[in-house]
GROMACS .gro file of C-alpha atoms in nm:
model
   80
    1UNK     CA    1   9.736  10.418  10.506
    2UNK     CA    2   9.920  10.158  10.306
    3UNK     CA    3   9.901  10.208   9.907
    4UNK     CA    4  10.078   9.880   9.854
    5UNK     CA    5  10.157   9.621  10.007
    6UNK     CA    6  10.441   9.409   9.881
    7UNK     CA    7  10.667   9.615   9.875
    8UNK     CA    8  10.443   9.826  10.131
    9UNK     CA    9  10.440  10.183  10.019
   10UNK     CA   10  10.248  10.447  10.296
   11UNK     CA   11  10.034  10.732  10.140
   12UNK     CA   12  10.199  11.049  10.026
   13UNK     CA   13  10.116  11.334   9.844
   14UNK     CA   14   9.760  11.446   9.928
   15UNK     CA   15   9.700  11.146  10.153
   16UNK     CA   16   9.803  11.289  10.438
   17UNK     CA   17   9.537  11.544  10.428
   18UNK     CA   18   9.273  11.350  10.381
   19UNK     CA   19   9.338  11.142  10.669
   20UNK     CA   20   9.341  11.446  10.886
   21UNK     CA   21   9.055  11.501  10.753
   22UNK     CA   22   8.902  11.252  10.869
   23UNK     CA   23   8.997  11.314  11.200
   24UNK     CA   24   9.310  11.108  11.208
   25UNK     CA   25   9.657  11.167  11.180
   26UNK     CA   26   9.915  10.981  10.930
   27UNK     CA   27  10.136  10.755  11.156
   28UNK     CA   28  10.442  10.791  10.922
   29UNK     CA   29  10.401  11.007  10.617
   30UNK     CA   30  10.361  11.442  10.638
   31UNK     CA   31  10.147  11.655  10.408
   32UNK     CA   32  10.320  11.686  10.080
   33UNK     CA   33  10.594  11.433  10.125
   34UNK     CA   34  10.595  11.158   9.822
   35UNK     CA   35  10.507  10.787   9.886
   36UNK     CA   36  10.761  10.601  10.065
   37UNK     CA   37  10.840  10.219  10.050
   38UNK     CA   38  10.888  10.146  10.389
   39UNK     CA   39  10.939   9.852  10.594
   40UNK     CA   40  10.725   9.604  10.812
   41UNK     CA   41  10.947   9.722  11.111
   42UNK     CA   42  10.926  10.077  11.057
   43UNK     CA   43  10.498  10.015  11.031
   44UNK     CA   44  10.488   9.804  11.358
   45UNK     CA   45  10.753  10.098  11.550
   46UNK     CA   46  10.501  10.395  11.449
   47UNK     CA   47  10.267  10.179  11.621
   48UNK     CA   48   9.955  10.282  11.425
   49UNK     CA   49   9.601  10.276  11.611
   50UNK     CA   50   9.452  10.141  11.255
   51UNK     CA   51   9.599  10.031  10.923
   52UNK     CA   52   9.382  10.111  10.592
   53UNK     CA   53   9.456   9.905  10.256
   54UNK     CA   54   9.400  10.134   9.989
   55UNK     CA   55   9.627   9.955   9.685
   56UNK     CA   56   9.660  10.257   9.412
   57UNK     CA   57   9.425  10.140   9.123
   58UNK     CA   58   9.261   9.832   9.278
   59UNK     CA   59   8.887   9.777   9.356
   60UNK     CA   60   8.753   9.700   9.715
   61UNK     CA   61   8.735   9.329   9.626
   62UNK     CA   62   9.081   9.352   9.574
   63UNK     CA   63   9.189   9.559   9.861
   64UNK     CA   64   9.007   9.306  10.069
   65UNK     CA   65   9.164   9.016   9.973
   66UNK     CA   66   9.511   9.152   9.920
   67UNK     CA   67   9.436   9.271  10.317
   68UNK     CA   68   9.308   8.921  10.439
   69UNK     CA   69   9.618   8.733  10.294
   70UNK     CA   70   9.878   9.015  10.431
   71UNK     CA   71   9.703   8.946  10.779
   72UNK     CA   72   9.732   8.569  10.748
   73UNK     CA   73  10.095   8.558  10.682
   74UNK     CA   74  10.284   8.412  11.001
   75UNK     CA   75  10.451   8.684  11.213
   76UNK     CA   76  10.219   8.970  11.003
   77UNK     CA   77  10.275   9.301  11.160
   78UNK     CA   78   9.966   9.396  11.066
   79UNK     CA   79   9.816   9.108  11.288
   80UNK     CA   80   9.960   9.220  11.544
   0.00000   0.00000   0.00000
């Protein structure tokens, strides 16, 4: 799960365990660790199954677009 995107930061804290939750299992970040900024290369190498965009305080609309653009960049690792 990416809480931002540029810079992208992964999901820390509680995140985590709500993924597992779900039945998945957090590609980069443990239970209880703190947000990380991380970078595009480090997201493609943990070679995640899925990517969620959940940007910390914005609506759906938001999360949507801010997705779409991210995946229309040339060379997007989350394209790929």
């Amino acid at each position: 799960l990416l809480e931002w995107l540029d810079p992208p930061f992964d999901g820390g804290h509680w995140v985590p365990d709500q993924i597992e939750a779900a039945g998945c299992r957090a590609a980069l970040n443990a239970s209880g660790e703190v947000s990380k900024r991380r970078t595009w290369e480090e997201i493609a190498r943990a070679d995640p199954d899925i990517i969620v965009v959940a940007c910390c305080g914005f609506d759906l609309e938001r999360n949507l677009r801010d997705a779409q653009e991210a995946l229309a960049r040339p060379g997007s690792p989350l394209a790929a």
